[in-house]
PDB file of C-alpha atoms in Angstrom:
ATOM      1  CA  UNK A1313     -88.125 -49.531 -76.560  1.00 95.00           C
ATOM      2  CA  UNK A1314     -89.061 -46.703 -74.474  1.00 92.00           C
ATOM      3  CA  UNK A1315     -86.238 -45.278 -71.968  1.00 90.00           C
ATOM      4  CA  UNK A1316     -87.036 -42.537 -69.441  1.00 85.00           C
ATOM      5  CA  UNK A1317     -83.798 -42.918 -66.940  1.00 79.00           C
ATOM      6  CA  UNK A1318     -85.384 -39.920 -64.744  1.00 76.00           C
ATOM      7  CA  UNK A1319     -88.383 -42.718 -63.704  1.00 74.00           C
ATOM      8  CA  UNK A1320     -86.461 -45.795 -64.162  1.00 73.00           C
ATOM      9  CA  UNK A1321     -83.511 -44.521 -62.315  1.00 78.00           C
ATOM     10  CA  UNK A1322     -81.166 -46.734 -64.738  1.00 80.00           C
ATOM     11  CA  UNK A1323     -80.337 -46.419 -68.726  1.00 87.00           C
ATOM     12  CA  UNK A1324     -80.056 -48.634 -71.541  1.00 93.00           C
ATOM     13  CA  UNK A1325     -76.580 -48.595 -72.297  1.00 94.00           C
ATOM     14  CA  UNK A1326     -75.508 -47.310 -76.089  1.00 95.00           C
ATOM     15  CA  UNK A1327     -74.101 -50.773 -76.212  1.00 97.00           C
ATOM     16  CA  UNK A1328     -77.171 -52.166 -74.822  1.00 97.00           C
ATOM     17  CA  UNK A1329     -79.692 -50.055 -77.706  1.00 97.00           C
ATOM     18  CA  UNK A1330     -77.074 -50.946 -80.557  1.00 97.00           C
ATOM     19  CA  UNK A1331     -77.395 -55.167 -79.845  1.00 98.00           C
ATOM     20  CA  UNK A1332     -80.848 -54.303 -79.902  1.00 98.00           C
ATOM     21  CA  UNK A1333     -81.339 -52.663 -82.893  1.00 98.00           C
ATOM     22  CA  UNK A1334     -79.620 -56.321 -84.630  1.00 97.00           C
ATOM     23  CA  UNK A1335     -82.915 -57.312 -82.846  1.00 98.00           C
ATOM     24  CA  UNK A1336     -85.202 -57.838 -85.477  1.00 97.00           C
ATOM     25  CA  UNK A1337     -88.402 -57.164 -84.010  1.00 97.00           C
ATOM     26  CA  UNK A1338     -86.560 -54.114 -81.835  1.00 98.00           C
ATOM     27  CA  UNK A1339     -87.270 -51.498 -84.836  1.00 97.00           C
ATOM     28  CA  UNK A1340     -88.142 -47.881 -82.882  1.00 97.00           C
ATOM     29  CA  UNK A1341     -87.077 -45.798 -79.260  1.00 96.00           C
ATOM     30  CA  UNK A1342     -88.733 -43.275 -77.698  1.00 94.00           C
ATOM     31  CA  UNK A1343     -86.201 -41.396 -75.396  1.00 91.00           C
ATOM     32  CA  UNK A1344     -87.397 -39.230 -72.926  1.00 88.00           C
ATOM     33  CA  UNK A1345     -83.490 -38.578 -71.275  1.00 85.00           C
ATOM     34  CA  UNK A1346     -83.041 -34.982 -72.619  1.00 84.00           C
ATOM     35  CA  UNK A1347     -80.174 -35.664 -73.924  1.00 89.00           C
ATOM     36  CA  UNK A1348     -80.060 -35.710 -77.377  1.00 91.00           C
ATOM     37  CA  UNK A1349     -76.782 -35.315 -78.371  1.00 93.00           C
ATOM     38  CA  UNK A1350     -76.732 -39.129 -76.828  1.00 93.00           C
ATOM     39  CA  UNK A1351     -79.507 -39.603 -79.483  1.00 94.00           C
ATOM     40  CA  UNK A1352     -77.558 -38.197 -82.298  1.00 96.00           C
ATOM     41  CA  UNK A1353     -74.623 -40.617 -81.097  1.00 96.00           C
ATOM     42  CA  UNK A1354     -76.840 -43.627 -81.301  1.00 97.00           C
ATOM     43  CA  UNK A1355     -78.151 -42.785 -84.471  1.00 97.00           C
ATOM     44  CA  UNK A1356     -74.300 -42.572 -86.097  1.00 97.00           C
ATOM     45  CA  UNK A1357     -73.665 -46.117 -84.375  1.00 97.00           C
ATOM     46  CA  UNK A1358     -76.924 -47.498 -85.319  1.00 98.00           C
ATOM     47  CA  UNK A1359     -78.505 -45.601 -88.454  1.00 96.00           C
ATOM     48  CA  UNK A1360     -81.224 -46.553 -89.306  1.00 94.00           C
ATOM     49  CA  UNK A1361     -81.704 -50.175 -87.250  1.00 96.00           C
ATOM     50  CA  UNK A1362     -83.664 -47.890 -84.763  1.00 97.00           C
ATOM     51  CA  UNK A1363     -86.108 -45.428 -85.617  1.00 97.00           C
ATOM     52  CA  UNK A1364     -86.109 -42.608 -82.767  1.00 96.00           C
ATOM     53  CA  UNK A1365     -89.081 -40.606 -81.591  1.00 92.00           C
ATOM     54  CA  UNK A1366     -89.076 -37.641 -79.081  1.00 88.00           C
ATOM     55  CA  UNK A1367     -90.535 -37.692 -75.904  1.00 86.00           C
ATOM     56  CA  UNK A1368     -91.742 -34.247 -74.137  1.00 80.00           C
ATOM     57  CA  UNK A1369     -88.168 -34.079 -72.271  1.00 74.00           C
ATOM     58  CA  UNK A1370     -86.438 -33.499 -76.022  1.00 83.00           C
ATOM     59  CA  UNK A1371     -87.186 -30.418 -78.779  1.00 90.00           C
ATOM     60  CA  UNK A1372     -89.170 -32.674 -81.177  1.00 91.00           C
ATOM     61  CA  UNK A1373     -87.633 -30.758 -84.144  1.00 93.00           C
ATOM     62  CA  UNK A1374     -84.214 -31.395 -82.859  1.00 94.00           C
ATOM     63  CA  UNK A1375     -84.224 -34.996 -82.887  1.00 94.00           C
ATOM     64  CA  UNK A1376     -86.233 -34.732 -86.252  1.00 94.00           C
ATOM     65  CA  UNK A1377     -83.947 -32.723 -87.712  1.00 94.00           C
ATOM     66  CA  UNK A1378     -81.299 -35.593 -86.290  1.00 94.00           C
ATOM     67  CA  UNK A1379     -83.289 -38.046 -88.455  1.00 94.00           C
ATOM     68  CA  UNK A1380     -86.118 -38.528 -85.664  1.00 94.00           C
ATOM     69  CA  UNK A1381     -89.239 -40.557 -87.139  1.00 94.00           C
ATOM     70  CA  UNK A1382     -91.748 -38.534 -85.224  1.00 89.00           C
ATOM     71  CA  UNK A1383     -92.991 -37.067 -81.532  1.00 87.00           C
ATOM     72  CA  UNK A1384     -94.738 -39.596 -79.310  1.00 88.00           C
ATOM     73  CA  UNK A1385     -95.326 -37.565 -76.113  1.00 86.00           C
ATOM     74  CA  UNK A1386     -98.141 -36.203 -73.370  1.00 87.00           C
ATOM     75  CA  UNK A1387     -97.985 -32.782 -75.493  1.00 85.00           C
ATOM     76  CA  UNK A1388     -98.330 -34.178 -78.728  1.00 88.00           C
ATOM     77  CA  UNK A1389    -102.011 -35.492 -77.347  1.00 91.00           C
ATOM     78  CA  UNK A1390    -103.473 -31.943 -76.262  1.00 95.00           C
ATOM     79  CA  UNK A1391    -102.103 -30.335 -79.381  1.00 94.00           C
ATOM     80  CA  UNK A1392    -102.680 -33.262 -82.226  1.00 93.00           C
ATOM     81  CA  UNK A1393    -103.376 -30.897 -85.341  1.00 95.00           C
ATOM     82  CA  UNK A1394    -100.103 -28.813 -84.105  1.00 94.00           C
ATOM     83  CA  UNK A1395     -97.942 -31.847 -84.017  1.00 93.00           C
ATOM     84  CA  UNK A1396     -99.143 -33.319 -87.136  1.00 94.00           C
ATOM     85  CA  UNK A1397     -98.567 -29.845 -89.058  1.00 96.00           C
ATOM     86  CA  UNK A1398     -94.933 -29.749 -86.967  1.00 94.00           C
ATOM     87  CA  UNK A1399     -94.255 -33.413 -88.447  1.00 94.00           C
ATOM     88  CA  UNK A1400     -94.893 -32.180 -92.445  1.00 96.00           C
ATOM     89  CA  UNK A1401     -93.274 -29.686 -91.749  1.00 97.00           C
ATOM     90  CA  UNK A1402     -89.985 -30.927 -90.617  1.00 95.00           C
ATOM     91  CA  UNK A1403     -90.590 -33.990 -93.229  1.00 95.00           C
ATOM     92  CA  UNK A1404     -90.850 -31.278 -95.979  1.00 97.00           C
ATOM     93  CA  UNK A1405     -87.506 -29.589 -95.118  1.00 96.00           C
ATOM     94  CA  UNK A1406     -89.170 -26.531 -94.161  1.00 98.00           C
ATOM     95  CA  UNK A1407     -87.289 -25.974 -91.035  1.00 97.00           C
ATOM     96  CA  UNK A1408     -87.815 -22.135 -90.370  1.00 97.00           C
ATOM     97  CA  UNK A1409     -91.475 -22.414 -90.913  1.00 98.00           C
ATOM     98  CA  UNK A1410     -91.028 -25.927 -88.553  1.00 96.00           C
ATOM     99  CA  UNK A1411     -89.378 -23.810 -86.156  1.00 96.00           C
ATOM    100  CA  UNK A1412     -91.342 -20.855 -85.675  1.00 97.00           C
ATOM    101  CA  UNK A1413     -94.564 -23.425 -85.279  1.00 96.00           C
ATOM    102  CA  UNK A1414     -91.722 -25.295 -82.609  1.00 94.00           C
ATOM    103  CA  UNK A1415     -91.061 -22.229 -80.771  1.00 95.00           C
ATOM    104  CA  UNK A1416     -95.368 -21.640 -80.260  1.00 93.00           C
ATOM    105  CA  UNK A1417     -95.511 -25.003 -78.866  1.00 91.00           C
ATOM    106  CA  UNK A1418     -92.501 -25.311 -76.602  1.00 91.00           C
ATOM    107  CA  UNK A1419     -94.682 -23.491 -73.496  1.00 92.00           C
ATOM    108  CA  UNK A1420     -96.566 -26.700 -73.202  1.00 92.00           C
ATOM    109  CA  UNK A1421     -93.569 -28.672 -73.107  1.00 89.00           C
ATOM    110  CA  UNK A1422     -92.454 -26.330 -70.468  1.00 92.00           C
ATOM    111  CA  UNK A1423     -96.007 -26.822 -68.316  1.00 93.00           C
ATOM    112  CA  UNK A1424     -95.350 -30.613 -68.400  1.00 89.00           C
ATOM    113  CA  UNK A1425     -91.923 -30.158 -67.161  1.00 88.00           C
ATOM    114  CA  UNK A1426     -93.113 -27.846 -64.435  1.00 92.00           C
ATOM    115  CA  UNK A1427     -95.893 -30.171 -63.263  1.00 92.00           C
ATOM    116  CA  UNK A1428     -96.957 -33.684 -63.525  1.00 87.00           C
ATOM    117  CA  UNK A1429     -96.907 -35.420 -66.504  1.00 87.00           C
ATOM    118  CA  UNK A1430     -99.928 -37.498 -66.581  1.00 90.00           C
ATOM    119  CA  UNK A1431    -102.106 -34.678 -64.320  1.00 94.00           C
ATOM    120  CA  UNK A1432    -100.878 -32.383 -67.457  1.00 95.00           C
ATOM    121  CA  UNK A1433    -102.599 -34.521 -70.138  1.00 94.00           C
ATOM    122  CA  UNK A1434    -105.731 -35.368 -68.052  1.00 96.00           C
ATOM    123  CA  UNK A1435    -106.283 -31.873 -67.024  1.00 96.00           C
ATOM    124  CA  UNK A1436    -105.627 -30.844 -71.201  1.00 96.00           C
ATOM    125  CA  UNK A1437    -107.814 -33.523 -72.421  1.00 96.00           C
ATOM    126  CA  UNK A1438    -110.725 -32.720 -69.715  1.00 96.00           C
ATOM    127  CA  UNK A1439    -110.904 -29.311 -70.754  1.00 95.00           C
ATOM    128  CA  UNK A1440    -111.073 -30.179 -74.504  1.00 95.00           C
ATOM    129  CA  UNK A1441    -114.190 -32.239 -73.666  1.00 96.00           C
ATOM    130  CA  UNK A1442    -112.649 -35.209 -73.313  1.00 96.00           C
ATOM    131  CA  UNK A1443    -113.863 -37.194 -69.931  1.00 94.00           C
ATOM    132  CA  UNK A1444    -110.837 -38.896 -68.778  1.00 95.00           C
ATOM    133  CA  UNK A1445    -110.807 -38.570 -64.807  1.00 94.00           C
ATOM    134  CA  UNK A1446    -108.235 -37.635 -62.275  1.00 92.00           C
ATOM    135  CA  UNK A1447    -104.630 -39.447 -62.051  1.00 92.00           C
ATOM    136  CA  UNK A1448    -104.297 -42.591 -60.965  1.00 92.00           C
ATOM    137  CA  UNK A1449    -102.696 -42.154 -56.716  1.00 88.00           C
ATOM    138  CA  UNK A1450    -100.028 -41.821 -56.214  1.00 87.00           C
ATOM    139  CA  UNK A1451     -99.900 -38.912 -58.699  1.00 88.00           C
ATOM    140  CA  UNK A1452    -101.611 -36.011 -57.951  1.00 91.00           C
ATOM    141  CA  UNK A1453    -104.266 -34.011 -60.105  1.00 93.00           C
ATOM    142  CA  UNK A1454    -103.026 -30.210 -61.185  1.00 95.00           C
ATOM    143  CA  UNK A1455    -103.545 -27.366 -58.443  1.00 96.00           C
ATOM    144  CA  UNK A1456    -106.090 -24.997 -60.332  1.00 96.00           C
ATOM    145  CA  UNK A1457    -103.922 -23.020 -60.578  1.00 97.00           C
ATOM    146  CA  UNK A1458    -101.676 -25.070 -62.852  1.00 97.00           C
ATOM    147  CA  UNK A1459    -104.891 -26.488 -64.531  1.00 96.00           C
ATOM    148  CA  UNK A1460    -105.738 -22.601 -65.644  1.00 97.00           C
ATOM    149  CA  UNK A1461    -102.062 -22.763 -67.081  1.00 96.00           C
ATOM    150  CA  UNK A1462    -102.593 -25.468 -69.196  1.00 96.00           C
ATOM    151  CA  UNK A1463    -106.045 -24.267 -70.667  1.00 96.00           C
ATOM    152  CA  UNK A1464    -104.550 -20.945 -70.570  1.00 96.00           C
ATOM    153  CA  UNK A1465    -101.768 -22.493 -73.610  1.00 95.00           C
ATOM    154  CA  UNK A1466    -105.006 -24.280 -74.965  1.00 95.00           C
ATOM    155  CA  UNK A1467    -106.906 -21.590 -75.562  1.00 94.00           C
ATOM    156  CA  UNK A1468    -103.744 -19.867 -77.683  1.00 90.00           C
ATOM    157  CA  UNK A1469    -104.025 -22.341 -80.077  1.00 80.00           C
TER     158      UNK A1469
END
């Protein structure tokens, strides 16, 4: 399941998400709400029925440190070998080291909450090498000045 209430102008209900996690083939979420002190009450109602994963709107170590399975967000793609390395860490219990590495990488977090998500990720990827074109209209690509942002945090890292 995959909720982002900011696009879809509507949210699963915690009712609704706990008769789904009986579902059996209903086994992960990624929330992109911000709020995850709503994850953290799902997660006491639910346990471990539904596997949660952070989106770029939550502090991926947050909801891992909640019990979160992973980060499956735009970010997560431009900075792969950070994420990973933020994953063992948090996995290993080594939460100051997980968030001093969480605290480097919340700028970019920041830049896609600033701008467009998918012009953020295109504009990332394209100056990594990667040739993945402009959005698809209606969105927008990234003013160059928001595009030197982005490969500004790149370069960091």
């Amino acid at each position: 399941i995959y909720t982002n209430p900011n696009f879809q102008k509507s949210d699963l209900t915690l009712d609704a998400l706990a008769q789904l996690a009986d579902v059996p083939n209903v086994q992960y979420l990624k929330d992109a709400s911000s709020n995850t002190g709503r994850l953290l009450t799902l997660r006491n109602r639910v346990g471990d029925r539904l596997k949660l994963f952070s989106a770029s709107a939550h502090i991926p170590l947050a909801v891992m440190l909640i019990g979160g399975v992973g980060w499956m967000a735009g970010p997560a793609c431009l900075i792969p070998r950070q994420s990973v390395q933020l994953y063992e860490l948090a996995r290993a219990g080594r939460w100051e080291e997980a968030m001093g590495l969480q605290s480097q990488l919340w700028q970019i977090n920041e830049l896609f909450a600033k701008y467009a998500l998918a012009a953020c990720i295109k504009a990332g990827l394209q100056s990594q090498g990667f040739a993945v074109g402009d959005p698809i209209p209606p969105q927008a690509s990234l003013s160059p000045t928001a595009r030197q942002e982005i490969e500004a945090f790149l370069s960091q890292r």
